[in-house]
């Protein structure tokens, strides 16, 4: 106040500025209760299995990776103090931050990093991160504080890869980790974990990050039903809730005690068709379904304008090398009918859905059913149970509703969900001529340092998915979160995932 007044600012204006500064200054204390839109009884503390926001938020509350995407969207060191490329990016060296301790008192060492990463790389590994680590040829220790990754070729994006939420660094013993122990370096220590129900954790008094993890404790609650989740926010049962329903968010916003926080990032809603499950192995049938979907109607009626039309590939306009000039697919029932007749298929096509996939997924499936009917295509909407949806339906049934939070780079997105070697290739897009070409391009683009050539390669990759792939990507959705009275956050909020990059537990605080 004194400094501001001395600069010639009037007292009322100075008080206003001081109030805003105070509101943005993190305070310590309180217990954060967060209503999550995901969670399943089949969840595990094993980072290799994380597949929803509840698991990711859990992981980031008790653990850390070598790097992280900051609230400003810029990559920064986390457990690593610094990192540098060698041999034109074919080798990356990460110097570890000194003085970091795990919850069990063990000091962080290069051996912990090597064991944690190798856990996902093992020959028999079923980790969802195995695909993104395939370029890693070797991991070695250099001195007492440095880990060196040798890749199969230059990879400018590799520091992004090791920020992946599966790649938490856990304590090792004799070269092995216990992936389900829930012991990490994070800001909170797990007290109670009930899969699909709740996580209760207390503050880590020895957290290495200054100005982070402000709450005395946190409680994550799985509230999959969107109405129940919003009611919990409105009643004060939770302090925050994610993935509010676009249909009712305006009503929630009328409550003066609630802040609606909306971020546009990489989130997209999809309807993956598995090529290893008939009839989706038929190119003409896939094309018929892509043309039979009214994307504008889905954005208007499901997202209520809180998003944008997609183009049957996963790359958001916010991601570098987005294929802006790619022809936008539009609803064309006549052309859809032509492809459908050419496919030779007859009878109903099952589409599995649940609002566990995303708020409005059932409505979206019914809209798809109606728009396809105009093309002579019969779709049977199958409403699946919310509990176990991600373990029993997604990545198993032939056609279903799904959401992807997206990734900051194309290579990361592709190696998470589209390359032929990833566990999460939920379209089973493999072994077609286009898929083979796509996989070649992903490898080539990864090591291409000429940005113009890289842009050409990434344009073609998006075109190949758009034309031949099994992914129907009709819309990119905004993250819509609700914050209760007294809950505060920084001026910048990350949009790489929901909930401030799923790090709200360490980045947010209660105002005093």
GROMACS .gro file of C-alpha atoms in nm:
model
  512
    1UNK     CA    1   0.000   0.000   0.000
    2UNK     CA    2   0.273   0.247   0.100
    3UNK     CA    3   0.468   0.178  -0.219
    4UNK     CA    4   0.160   0.217  -0.439
    5UNK     CA    5   0.057   0.546  -0.275
    6UNK     CA    6   0.414   0.674  -0.303
    7UNK     CA    7   0.390   0.612  -0.675
    8UNK     CA    8   0.104   0.860  -0.694
    9UNK     CA    9  -0.194   0.623  -0.688
   10UNK     CA   10  -0.498   0.740  -0.492
   11UNK     CA   11  -0.585   0.560  -0.169
   12UNK     CA   12  -0.908   0.394  -0.297
   13UNK     CA   13  -0.730   0.272  -0.609
   14UNK     CA   14  -0.436   0.152  -0.401
   15UNK     CA   15  -0.670  -0.041  -0.173
   16UNK     CA   16  -0.827  -0.208  -0.474
   17UNK     CA   17  -0.488  -0.307  -0.615
   18UNK     CA   18  -0.372  -0.436  -0.277
   19UNK     CA   19  -0.688  -0.645  -0.241
   20UNK     CA   20  -0.629  -0.808  -0.581
   21UNK     CA   21  -0.264  -0.880  -0.493
   22UNK     CA   22  -0.369  -1.031  -0.161
   23UNK     CA   23  -0.630  -1.249  -0.334
   24UNK     CA   24  -0.360  -1.386  -0.566
   25UNK     CA   25  -0.120  -1.460  -0.280
   26UNK     CA   26  -0.148  -1.826  -0.184
   27UNK     CA   27  -0.264  -1.897   0.171
   28UNK     CA   28  -0.205  -2.220   0.364
   29UNK     CA   29  -0.463  -2.435   0.537
   30UNK     CA   30  -0.796  -2.609   0.498
   31UNK     CA   31  -0.902  -2.930   0.328
   32UNK     CA   32  -0.984  -2.926  -0.040
   33UNK     CA   33  -1.277  -3.149  -0.141
   34UNK     CA   34  -1.292  -3.200  -0.516
   35UNK     CA   35  -1.579  -3.364  -0.706
   36UNK     CA   36  -1.435  -3.575  -0.989
   37UNK     CA   37  -1.624  -3.689  -1.299
   38UNK     CA   38  -1.437  -4.019  -1.315
   39UNK     CA   39  -1.330  -4.306  -1.095
   40UNK     CA   40  -1.388  -4.679  -1.112
   41UNK     CA   41  -1.368  -4.971  -0.871
   42UNK     CA   42  -1.113  -5.117  -1.111
   43UNK     CA   43  -0.875  -4.821  -1.064
   44UNK     CA   44  -0.534  -4.875  -0.911
   45UNK     CA   45  -0.250  -4.666  -0.767
   46UNK     CA   46  -0.026  -4.821  -1.034
   47UNK     CA   47   0.063  -4.525  -1.264
   48UNK     CA   48   0.082  -4.761  -1.562
   49UNK     CA   49  -0.297  -4.802  -1.544
   50UNK     CA   50  -0.407  -4.439  -1.513
   51UNK     CA   51  -0.685  -4.368  -1.760
   52UNK     CA   52  -0.908  -4.097  -1.608
   53UNK     CA   53  -0.892  -3.763  -1.427
   54UNK     CA   54  -0.945  -3.918  -1.083
   55UNK     CA   55  -0.638  -4.137  -1.127
   56UNK     CA   56  -0.428  -3.860  -1.282
   57UNK     CA   57  -0.516  -3.612  -1.008
   58UNK     CA   58  -0.435  -3.882  -0.750
   59UNK     CA   59  -0.099  -3.947  -0.915
   60UNK     CA   60  -0.002  -3.581  -0.936
   61UNK     CA   61  -0.100  -3.527  -0.572
   62UNK     CA   62   0.142  -3.788  -0.437
   63UNK     CA   63   0.405  -3.802  -0.713
   64UNK     CA   64   0.604  -3.601  -0.963
   65UNK     CA   65   0.764  -3.656  -1.303
   66UNK     CA   66   1.095  -3.530  -1.439
   67UNK     CA   67   0.922  -3.237  -1.610
   68UNK     CA   68   0.580  -3.073  -1.602
   69UNK     CA   69   0.367  -2.841  -1.814
   70UNK     CA   70   0.323  -2.520  -1.616
   71UNK     CA   71   0.005  -2.314  -1.577
   72UNK     CA   72   0.128  -2.101  -1.868
   73UNK     CA   73   0.147  -2.408  -2.094
   74UNK     CA   74   0.527  -2.397  -2.102
   75UNK     CA   75   0.730  -2.706  -2.019
   76UNK     CA   76   0.953  -2.675  -1.714
   77UNK     CA   77   1.174  -2.895  -1.499
   78UNK     CA   78   1.014  -3.070  -1.201
   79UNK     CA   79   1.213  -3.351  -1.037
   80UNK     CA   80   1.479  -3.262  -1.288
   81UNK     CA   81   1.664  -2.941  -1.204
   82UNK     CA   82   1.760  -2.900  -1.569
   83UNK     CA   83   1.776  -3.095  -1.895
   84UNK     CA   84   1.979  -3.065  -2.212
   85UNK     CA   85   1.996  -3.231  -2.555
   86UNK     CA   86   2.303  -3.402  -2.690
   87UNK     CA   87   2.379  -3.541  -3.035
   88UNK     CA   88   2.111  -3.322  -3.197
   89UNK     CA   89   1.842  -3.447  -2.961
   90UNK     CA   90   1.916  -3.820  -2.992
   91UNK     CA   91   2.041  -3.812  -2.632
   92UNK     CA   92   1.886  -3.620  -2.342
   93UNK     CA   93   2.048  -3.562  -2.001
   94UNK     CA   94   1.837  -3.475  -1.695
   95UNK     CA   95   2.013  -3.339  -1.389
   96UNK     CA   96   1.810  -3.423  -1.078
   97UNK     CA   97   1.702  -3.166  -0.822
   98UNK     CA   98   1.902  -3.204  -0.496
   99UNK     CA   99   1.740  -3.266  -0.159
  100UNK     CA  100   1.420  -3.432  -0.281
  101UNK     CA  101   1.276  -3.698  -0.050
  102UNK     CA  102   1.010  -3.963  -0.098
  103UNK     CA  103   0.735  -3.997   0.161
  104UNK     CA  104   0.923  -4.289   0.319
  105UNK     CA  105   1.228  -4.069   0.381
  106UNK     CA  106   1.440  -4.210   0.096
  107UNK     CA  107   1.636  -3.951  -0.105
  108UNK     CA  108   1.575  -3.929  -0.480
  109UNK     CA  109   1.853  -4.092  -0.687
  110UNK     CA  110   1.915  -4.164  -1.055
  111UNK     CA  111   1.845  -4.532  -0.978
  112UNK     CA  112   1.487  -4.439  -0.882
  113UNK     CA  113   1.437  -4.264  -1.215
  114UNK     CA  114   1.583  -4.553  -1.414
  115UNK     CA  115   1.374  -4.817  -1.230
  116UNK     CA  116   1.055  -4.610  -1.258
  117UNK     CA  117   1.089  -4.555  -1.633
  118UNK     CA  118   1.204  -4.910  -1.704
  119UNK     CA  119   0.893  -5.041  -1.527
  120UNK     CA  120   0.691  -4.910  -1.822
  121UNK     CA  121   0.942  -5.031  -2.084
  122UNK     CA  122   0.962  -5.396  -1.979
  123UNK     CA  123   0.905  -5.666  -2.237
  124UNK     CA  124   0.591  -5.786  -2.059
  125UNK     CA  125   0.472  -5.438  -1.966
  126UNK     CA  126   0.111  -5.349  -2.039
  127UNK     CA  127   0.164  -4.987  -1.936
  128UNK     CA  128  -0.024  -4.723  -2.130
  129UNK     CA  129   0.308  -4.535  -2.148
  130UNK     CA  130   0.496  -4.817  -2.316
  131UNK     CA  131   0.432  -4.677  -2.663
  132UNK     CA  132   0.562  -4.328  -2.590
  133UNK     CA  133   0.881  -4.481  -2.449
  134UNK     CA  134   0.954  -4.703  -2.748
  135UNK     CA  135   1.211  -4.455  -2.885
  136UNK     CA  136   1.417  -4.502  -2.565
  137UNK     CA  137   1.708  -4.738  -2.637
  138UNK     CA  138   1.889  -4.708  -2.304
  139UNK     CA  139   1.882  -4.520  -1.973
  140UNK     CA  140   2.204  -4.474  -1.776
  141UNK     CA  141   2.334  -4.296  -1.470
  142UNK     CA  142   2.597  -4.022  -1.512
  143UNK     CA  143   2.768  -3.917  -1.192
  144UNK     CA  144   2.555  -3.898  -0.879
  145UNK     CA  145   2.277  -3.671  -1.004
  146UNK     CA  146   2.220  -3.716  -1.378
  147UNK     CA  147   2.011  -3.958  -1.584
  148UNK     CA  148   2.088  -3.995  -1.956
  149UNK     CA  149   1.829  -4.121  -2.208
  150UNK     CA  150   1.959  -4.255  -2.539
  151UNK     CA  151   1.694  -4.259  -2.812
  152UNK     CA  152   1.672  -4.436  -3.145
  153UNK     CA  153   1.697  -4.098  -3.318
  154UNK     CA  154   1.665  -3.724  -3.256
  155UNK     CA  155   1.346  -3.627  -3.073
  156UNK     CA  156   1.290  -3.259  -3.006
  157UNK     CA  157   0.978  -3.335  -2.802
  158UNK     CA  158   1.127  -3.587  -2.560
  159UNK     CA  159   1.128  -3.356  -2.252
  160UNK     CA  160   0.750  -3.332  -2.299
  161UNK     CA  161   0.723  -3.711  -2.301
  162UNK     CA  162   0.871  -3.751  -1.954
  163UNK     CA  163   0.606  -3.516  -1.811
  164UNK     CA  164   0.342  -3.780  -1.886
  165UNK     CA  165   0.125  -3.861  -1.584
  166UNK     CA  166   0.209  -4.232  -1.607
  167UNK     CA  167   0.579  -4.160  -1.561
  168UNK     CA  168   0.580  -4.072  -1.193
  169UNK     CA  169   0.913  -4.135  -1.026
  170UNK     CA  170   0.878  -4.385  -0.740
  171UNK     CA  171   1.130  -4.514  -0.484
  172UNK     CA  172   1.329  -4.819  -0.593
  173UNK     CA  173   1.503  -5.103  -0.420
  174UNK     CA  174   1.745  -5.330  -0.605
  175UNK     CA  175   1.633  -5.187  -0.937
  176UNK     CA  176   1.260  -5.247  -0.879
  177UNK     CA  177   0.967  -5.027  -0.775
  178UNK     CA  178   0.640  -5.107  -0.601
  179UNK     CA  179   0.392  -4.939  -0.837
  180UNK     CA  180   0.091  -4.974  -0.606
  181UNK     CA  181   0.248  -4.848  -0.282
  182UNK     CA  182   0.137  -4.489  -0.343
  183UNK     CA  183   0.469  -4.351  -0.216
  184UNK     CA  184   0.610  -4.061  -0.412
  185UNK     CA  185   0.770  -3.719  -0.380
  186UNK     CA  186   0.446  -3.521  -0.415
  187UNK     CA  187   0.283  -3.255  -0.205
  188UNK     CA  188   0.042  -3.493  -0.032
  189UNK     CA  189   0.079  -3.825   0.150
  190UNK     CA  190  -0.195  -4.082   0.094
  191UNK     CA  191  -0.395  -4.169   0.407
  192UNK     CA  192  -0.684  -4.362   0.250
  193UNK     CA  193  -0.748  -4.473  -0.107
  194UNK     CA  194  -1.073  -4.639  -0.213
  195UNK     CA  195  -1.079  -4.710  -0.589
  196UNK     CA  196  -1.378  -4.547  -0.752
  197UNK     CA  197  -1.481  -4.381  -0.426
  198UNK     CA  198  -1.231  -4.138  -0.269
  199UNK     CA  199  -0.876  -4.038  -0.197
  200UNK     CA  200  -0.783  -3.879   0.136
  201UNK     CA  201  -0.435  -3.733   0.176
  202UNK     CA  202  -0.247  -3.504   0.414
  203UNK     CA  203   0.012  -3.237   0.340
  204UNK     CA  204   0.371  -3.348   0.288
  205UNK     CA  205   0.574  -3.131   0.528
  206UNK     CA  206   0.894  -3.200   0.332
  207UNK     CA  207   0.764  -3.112  -0.016
  208UNK     CA  208   1.051  -2.983  -0.229
  209UNK     CA  209   0.845  -2.719  -0.412
  210UNK     CA  210   0.823  -2.380  -0.248
  211UNK     CA  211   0.487  -2.204  -0.276
  212UNK     CA  212   0.295  -2.520  -0.363
  213UNK     CA  213   0.061  -2.774  -0.197
  214UNK     CA  214  -0.111  -2.514   0.022
  215UNK     CA  215  -0.389  -2.729   0.170
  216UNK     CA  216  -0.355  -2.915   0.499
  217UNK     CA  217  -0.532  -3.204   0.331
  218UNK     CA  218  -0.722  -3.306   0.019
  219UNK     CA  219  -1.015  -3.532  -0.054
  220UNK     CA  220  -1.098  -3.640  -0.408
  221UNK     CA  221  -1.450  -3.779  -0.446
  222UNK     CA  222  -1.570  -3.981  -0.743
  223UNK     CA  223  -1.910  -3.834  -0.835
  224UNK     CA  224  -1.970  -3.962  -1.185
  225UNK     CA  225  -2.329  -3.842  -1.221
  226UNK     CA  226  -2.302  -3.484  -1.346
  227UNK     CA  227  -2.620  -3.370  -1.170
  228UNK     CA  228  -2.502  -3.511  -0.838
  229UNK     CA  229  -2.161  -3.352  -0.892
  230UNK     CA  230  -2.308  -3.010  -0.958
  231UNK     CA  231  -2.546  -3.042  -0.662
  232UNK     CA  232  -2.249  -3.126  -0.439
  233UNK     CA  233  -2.080  -2.806  -0.556
  234UNK     CA  234  -2.394  -2.596  -0.511
  235UNK     CA  235  -2.453  -2.728  -0.158
  236UNK     CA  236  -2.091  -2.685  -0.051
  237UNK     CA  237  -2.034  -3.059  -0.008
  238UNK     CA  238  -1.731  -3.012  -0.234
  239UNK     CA  239  -1.519  -2.701  -0.290
  240UNK     CA  240  -1.473  -2.767  -0.660
  241UNK     CA  241  -1.610  -2.989  -0.935
  242UNK     CA  242  -1.487  -3.072  -1.283
  243UNK     CA  243  -1.665  -3.128  -1.614
  244UNK     CA  244  -1.982  -2.935  -1.542
  245UNK     CA  245  -2.270  -2.999  -1.780
  246UNK     CA  246  -2.287  -2.730  -2.054
  247UNK     CA  247  -2.667  -2.762  -2.040
  248UNK     CA  248  -2.687  -2.643  -1.681
  249UNK     CA  249  -2.366  -2.448  -1.626
  250UNK     CA  250  -2.550  -2.117  -1.673
  251UNK     CA  251  -2.780  -2.212  -1.386
  252UNK     CA  252  -2.483  -2.300  -1.164
  253UNK     CA  253  -2.321  -1.968  -1.253
  254UNK     CA  254  -2.614  -1.779  -1.101
  255UNK     CA  255  -2.486  -1.878  -0.759
  256UNK     CA  256  -2.268  -1.580  -0.655
  257UNK     CA  257  -2.049  -1.805  -0.440
  258UNK     CA  258  -1.939  -2.014  -0.740
  259UNK     CA  259  -1.678  -1.923  -1.001
  260UNK     CA  260  -1.710  -2.090  -1.340
  261UNK     CA  261  -1.362  -2.158  -1.476
  262UNK     CA  262  -1.360  -2.245  -1.846
  263UNK     CA  263  -1.047  -2.329  -2.043
  264UNK     CA  264  -0.997  -2.417  -2.409
  265UNK     CA  265  -0.726  -2.675  -2.467
  266UNK     CA  266  -0.684  -3.017  -2.622
  267UNK     CA  267  -0.996  -3.194  -2.487
  268UNK     CA  268  -1.190  -3.377  -2.756
  269UNK     CA  269  -1.488  -3.612  -2.754
  270UNK     CA  270  -1.460  -3.916  -2.977
  271UNK     CA  271  -1.647  -4.223  -3.097
  272UNK     CA  272  -1.372  -4.476  -3.176
  273UNK     CA  273  -1.452  -4.759  -3.417
  274UNK     CA  274  -1.227  -5.062  -3.369
  275UNK     CA  275  -1.090  -5.199  -3.696
  276UNK     CA  276  -1.040  -5.543  -3.537
  277UNK     CA  277  -1.417  -5.571  -3.479
  278UNK     CA  278  -1.655  -5.617  -3.773
  279UNK     CA  279  -1.816  -5.427  -3.938
  280UNK     CA  280  -1.567  -5.147  -3.861
  281UNK     CA  281  -1.292  -5.323  -4.054
  282UNK     CA  282  -1.483  -5.208  -4.365
  283UNK     CA  283  -1.348  -4.875  -4.498
  284UNK     CA  284  -1.674  -4.785  -4.674
  285UNK     CA  285  -1.876  -4.841  -4.358
  286UNK     CA  286  -1.639  -4.623  -4.154
  287UNK     CA  287  -1.665  -4.348  -4.413
  288UNK     CA  288  -2.044  -4.378  -4.417
  289UNK     CA  289  -2.061  -4.326  -4.041
  290UNK     CA  290  -1.822  -4.031  -4.052
  291UNK     CA  291  -2.042  -3.861  -4.312
  292UNK     CA  292  -2.363  -3.949  -4.125
  293UNK     CA  293  -2.278  -3.736  -3.820
  294UNK     CA  294  -2.395  -3.377  -3.790
  295UNK     CA  295  -2.103  -3.217  -3.608
  296UNK     CA  296  -2.255  -2.870  -3.593
  297UNK     CA  297  -2.562  -3.013  -3.422
  298UNK     CA  298  -2.348  -3.193  -3.162
  299UNK     CA  299  -2.156  -2.875  -3.076
  300UNK     CA  300  -2.481  -2.679  -3.057
  301UNK     CA  301  -2.692  -2.927  -2.861
  302UNK     CA  302  -2.440  -3.123  -2.653
  303UNK     CA  303  -2.175  -2.857  -2.585
  304UNK     CA  304  -2.418  -2.563  -2.615
  305UNK     CA  305  -2.141  -2.374  -2.790
  306UNK     CA  306  -1.875  -2.455  -2.528
  307UNK     CA  307  -1.640  -2.597  -2.788
  308UNK     CA  308  -1.573  -2.633  -3.160
  309UNK     CA  309  -1.635  -2.873  -3.448
  310UNK     CA  310  -1.379  -3.152  -3.491
  311UNK     CA  311  -1.252  -3.304  -3.812
  312UNK     CA  312  -1.195  -3.675  -3.733
  313UNK     CA  313  -0.839  -3.638  -3.609
  314UNK     CA  314  -0.717  -3.560  -3.256
  315UNK     CA  315  -0.504  -3.250  -3.314
  316UNK     CA  316  -0.647  -2.931  -3.166
  317UNK     CA  317  -0.584  -2.595  -3.334
  318UNK     CA  318  -0.386  -2.513  -3.017
  319UNK     CA  319  -0.128  -2.783  -3.098
  320UNK     CA  320   0.173  -2.695  -3.318
  321UNK     CA  321   0.146  -2.806  -3.683
  322UNK     CA  322  -0.235  -2.833  -3.676
  323UNK     CA  323  -0.355  -2.908  -4.031
  324UNK     CA  324  -0.552  -2.588  -4.080
  325UNK     CA  325  -0.598  -2.642  -4.454
  326UNK     CA  326  -0.741  -2.994  -4.426
  327UNK     CA  327  -1.088  -3.019  -4.580
  328UNK     CA  328  -1.353  -2.999  -4.307
  329UNK     CA  329  -1.584  -3.301  -4.312
  330UNK     CA  330  -1.951  -3.205  -4.300
  331UNK     CA  331  -2.281  -3.386  -4.262
  332UNK     CA  332  -2.381  -3.538  -4.598
  333UNK     CA  333  -2.655  -3.804  -4.568
  334UNK     CA  334  -2.665  -3.870  -4.943
  335UNK     CA  335  -2.293  -3.945  -4.965
  336UNK     CA  336  -2.316  -4.142  -4.641
  337UNK     CA  337  -2.591  -4.356  -4.794
  338UNK     CA  338  -2.375  -4.417  -5.102
  339UNK     CA  339  -2.081  -4.539  -4.893
  340UNK     CA  340  -2.313  -4.747  -4.676
  341UNK     CA  341  -2.464  -4.925  -4.975
  342UNK     CA  342  -2.115  -4.983  -5.113
  343UNK     CA  343  -2.011  -5.143  -4.781
  344UNK     CA  344  -2.269  -5.419  -4.823
  345UNK     CA  345  -2.366  -5.401  -4.457
  346UNK     CA  346  -2.724  -5.442  -4.334
  347UNK     CA  347  -2.888  -5.442  -3.994
  348UNK     CA  348  -2.833  -5.234  -3.680
  349UNK     CA  349  -2.490  -5.111  -3.572
  350UNK     CA  350  -2.436  -5.098  -3.196
  351UNK     CA  351  -2.298  -4.781  -3.037
  352UNK     CA  352  -2.212  -4.819  -2.667
  353UNK     CA  353  -2.238  -4.506  -2.457
  354UNK     CA  354  -2.258  -4.370  -2.104
  355UNK     CA  355  -2.230  -4.027  -1.953
  356UNK     CA  356  -1.925  -4.169  -1.776
  357UNK     CA  357  -1.753  -4.103  -2.111
  358UNK     CA  358  -1.845  -3.733  -2.103
  359UNK     CA  359  -2.140  -3.521  -1.997
  360UNK     CA  360  -2.398  -3.555  -2.274
  361UNK     CA  361  -2.251  -3.871  -2.429
  362UNK     CA  362  -2.589  -4.046  -2.426
  363UNK     CA  363  -2.756  -3.745  -2.589
  364UNK     CA  364  -2.475  -3.731  -2.845
  365UNK     CA  365  -2.526  -4.099  -2.933
  366UNK     CA  366  -2.896  -4.041  -2.980
  367UNK     CA  367  -2.829  -3.744  -3.207
  368UNK     CA  368  -2.591  -3.961  -3.410
  369UNK     CA  369  -2.861  -4.227  -3.428
  370UNK     CA  370  -3.107  -3.972  -3.568
  371UNK     CA  371  -2.870  -3.813  -3.820
  372UNK     CA  372  -2.758  -4.156  -3.947
  373UNK     CA  373  -3.118  -4.267  -3.991
  374UNK     CA  374  -3.156  -3.997  -4.258
  375UNK     CA  375  -2.884  -4.182  -4.452
  376UNK     CA  376  -3.058  -4.517  -4.413
  377UNK     CA  377  -2.816  -4.637  -4.144
  378UNK     CA  378  -2.970  -4.803  -3.837
  379UNK     CA  379  -2.780  -4.742  -3.513
  380UNK     CA  380  -2.869  -4.918  -3.188
  381UNK     CA  381  -2.768  -4.708  -2.888
  382UNK     CA  382  -2.654  -4.929  -2.600
  383UNK     CA  383  -2.653  -4.755  -2.261
  384UNK     CA  384  -2.370  -4.902  -2.057
  385UNK     CA  385  -2.326  -4.889  -1.675
  386UNK     CA  386  -2.114  -4.596  -1.557
  387UNK     CA  387  -1.909  -4.805  -1.316
  388UNK     CA  388  -1.645  -5.001  -1.502
  389UNK     CA  389  -1.711  -4.822  -1.831
  390UNK     CA  390  -1.341  -4.755  -1.890
  391UNK     CA  391  -1.237  -5.112  -1.813
  392UNK     CA  392  -1.528  -5.305  -1.967
  393UNK     CA  393  -1.641  -5.098  -2.265
  394UNK     CA  394  -1.375  -4.854  -2.386
  395UNK     CA  395  -1.094  -5.015  -2.584
  396UNK     CA  396  -1.294  -5.338  -2.596
  397UNK     CA  397  -1.631  -5.292  -2.767
  398UNK     CA  398  -1.649  -5.219  -3.137
  399UNK     CA  399  -1.790  -4.866  -3.118
  400UNK     CA  400  -1.830  -4.648  -2.812
  401UNK     CA  401  -1.821  -4.296  -2.671
  402UNK     CA  402  -1.491  -4.168  -2.535
  403UNK     CA  403  -1.300  -3.854  -2.443
  404UNK     CA  404  -0.934  -3.765  -2.476
  405UNK     CA  405  -0.769  -3.483  -2.288
  406UNK     CA  406  -0.521  -3.449  -2.571
  407UNK     CA  407  -0.148  -3.389  -2.553
  408UNK     CA  408   0.077  -3.083  -2.603
  409UNK     CA  409   0.253  -3.225  -2.909
  410UNK     CA  410   0.144  -3.433  -3.206
  411UNK     CA  411   0.404  -3.702  -3.143
  412UNK     CA  412   0.282  -3.744  -2.786
  413UNK     CA  413  -0.082  -3.766  -2.893
  414UNK     CA  414  -0.006  -4.018  -3.164
  415UNK     CA  415   0.214  -4.240  -2.951
  416UNK     CA  416  -0.051  -4.235  -2.677
  417UNK     CA  417  -0.343  -4.344  -2.892
  418UNK     CA  418  -0.272  -4.396  -3.261
  419UNK     CA  419   0.058  -4.570  -3.331
  420UNK     CA  420   0.047  -4.945  -3.384
  421UNK     CA  421   0.248  -5.024  -3.070
  422UNK     CA  422   0.049  -4.841  -2.801
  423UNK     CA  423  -0.186  -5.021  -2.564
  424UNK     CA  424  -0.433  -4.734  -2.596
  425UNK     CA  425  -0.486  -4.753  -2.971
  426UNK     CA  426  -0.862  -4.758  -2.909
  427UNK     CA  427  -0.943  -4.781  -3.281
  428UNK     CA  428  -0.706  -5.077  -3.338
  429UNK     CA  429  -0.594  -4.885  -3.648
  430UNK     CA  430  -0.318  -5.114  -3.769
  431UNK     CA  431  -0.210  -5.298  -4.081
  432UNK     CA  432  -0.392  -5.088  -4.340
  433UNK     CA  433  -0.182  -4.917  -4.604
  434UNK     CA  434  -0.270  -4.578  -4.456
  435UNK     CA  435  -0.188  -4.692  -4.101
  436UNK     CA  436   0.152  -4.821  -4.214
  437UNK     CA  437   0.226  -4.491  -4.384
  438UNK     CA  438   0.111  -4.304  -4.072
  439UNK     CA  439   0.347  -4.499  -3.846
  440UNK     CA  440   0.639  -4.432  -4.081
  441UNK     CA  441   0.563  -4.060  -4.079
  442UNK     CA  442   0.539  -4.042  -3.699
  443UNK     CA  443   0.889  -4.184  -3.667
  444UNK     CA  444   1.027  -3.960  -3.942
  445UNK     CA  445   0.865  -3.641  -3.807
  446UNK     CA  446   0.997  -3.711  -3.460
  447UNK     CA  447   1.355  -3.672  -3.577
  448UNK     CA  448   1.300  -3.403  -3.841
  449UNK     CA  449   1.447  -3.071  -3.725
  450UNK     CA  450   1.340  -2.874  -4.034
  451UNK     CA  451   1.006  -2.722  -3.925
  452UNK     CA  452   0.872  -2.682  -4.280
  453UNK     CA  453   0.931  -3.050  -4.357
  454UNK     CA  454   0.791  -3.147  -4.019
  455UNK     CA  455   0.475  -2.945  -4.091
  456UNK     CA  456   0.427  -3.133  -4.419
  457UNK     CA  457   0.463  -3.467  -4.243
  458UNK     CA  458   0.218  -3.374  -3.969
  459UNK     CA  459  -0.035  -3.247  -4.224
  460UNK     CA  460  -0.026  -3.588  -4.390
  461UNK     CA  461  -0.061  -3.773  -4.058
  462UNK     CA  462  -0.379  -3.582  -3.979
  463UNK     CA  463  -0.508  -3.644  -4.330
  464UNK     CA  464  -0.447  -4.019  -4.298
  465UNK     CA  465  -0.639  -4.044  -3.970
  466UNK     CA  466  -0.916  -3.824  -4.113
  467UNK     CA  467  -0.959  -4.047  -4.417
  468UNK     CA  468  -0.876  -4.403  -4.313
  469UNK     CA  469  -0.868  -4.411  -3.933
  470UNK     CA  470  -1.136  -4.545  -3.703
  471UNK     CA  471  -1.162  -4.226  -3.498
  472UNK     CA  472  -1.473  -4.015  -3.526
  473UNK     CA  473  -1.378  -3.685  -3.363
  474UNK     CA  474  -1.684  -3.461  -3.398
  475UNK     CA  475  -1.604  -3.195  -3.138
  476UNK     CA  476  -1.342  -3.029  -2.922
  477UNK     CA  477  -1.487  -2.938  -2.583
  478UNK     CA  478  -1.390  -2.672  -2.333
  479UNK     CA  479  -1.296  -2.772  -1.979
  480UNK     CA  480  -1.572  -2.639  -1.753
  481UNK     CA  481  -1.497  -2.637  -1.381
  482UNK     CA  482  -1.681  -2.490  -1.085
  483UNK     CA  483  -1.503  -2.342  -0.781
  484UNK     CA  484  -1.678  -2.279  -0.451
  485UNK     CA  485  -1.653  -1.974  -0.230
  486UNK     CA  486  -1.304  -1.893  -0.105
  487UNK     CA  487  -1.117  -2.122  -0.343
  488UNK     CA  488  -0.853  -1.932  -0.537
  489UNK     CA  489  -0.605  -1.999  -0.815
  490UNK     CA  490  -0.323  -1.827  -0.998
  491UNK     CA  491  -0.373  -1.575  -1.275
  492UNK     CA  492  -0.288  -1.847  -1.527
  493UNK     CA  493  -0.456  -2.187  -1.523
  494UNK     CA  494  -0.321  -2.474  -1.731
  495UNK     CA  495  -0.531  -2.610  -2.016
  496UNK     CA  496  -0.329  -2.919  -2.104
  497UNK     CA  497  -0.575  -3.117  -1.890
  498UNK     CA  498  -0.870  -3.026  -1.671
  499UNK     CA  499  -0.826  -2.899  -1.315
  500UNK     CA  500  -0.523  -2.681  -1.388
  501UNK     CA  501  -0.339  -2.963  -1.561
  502UNK     CA  502  -0.482  -3.198  -1.292
  503UNK     CA  503  -0.253  -3.020  -1.046
  504UNK     CA  504  -0.515  -2.809  -0.869
  505UNK     CA  505  -0.430  -2.982  -0.542
  506UNK     CA  506  -0.087  -2.818  -0.539
  507UNK     CA  507  -0.160  -2.498  -0.731
  508UNK     CA  508  -0.483  -2.371  -0.570
  509UNK     CA  509  -0.557  -2.244  -0.218
  510UNK     CA  510  -0.824  -2.104   0.011
  511UNK     CA  511  -0.835  -1.730   0.059
  512UNK     CA  512  -0.795  -1.632   0.424
   0.00000   0.00000   0.00000
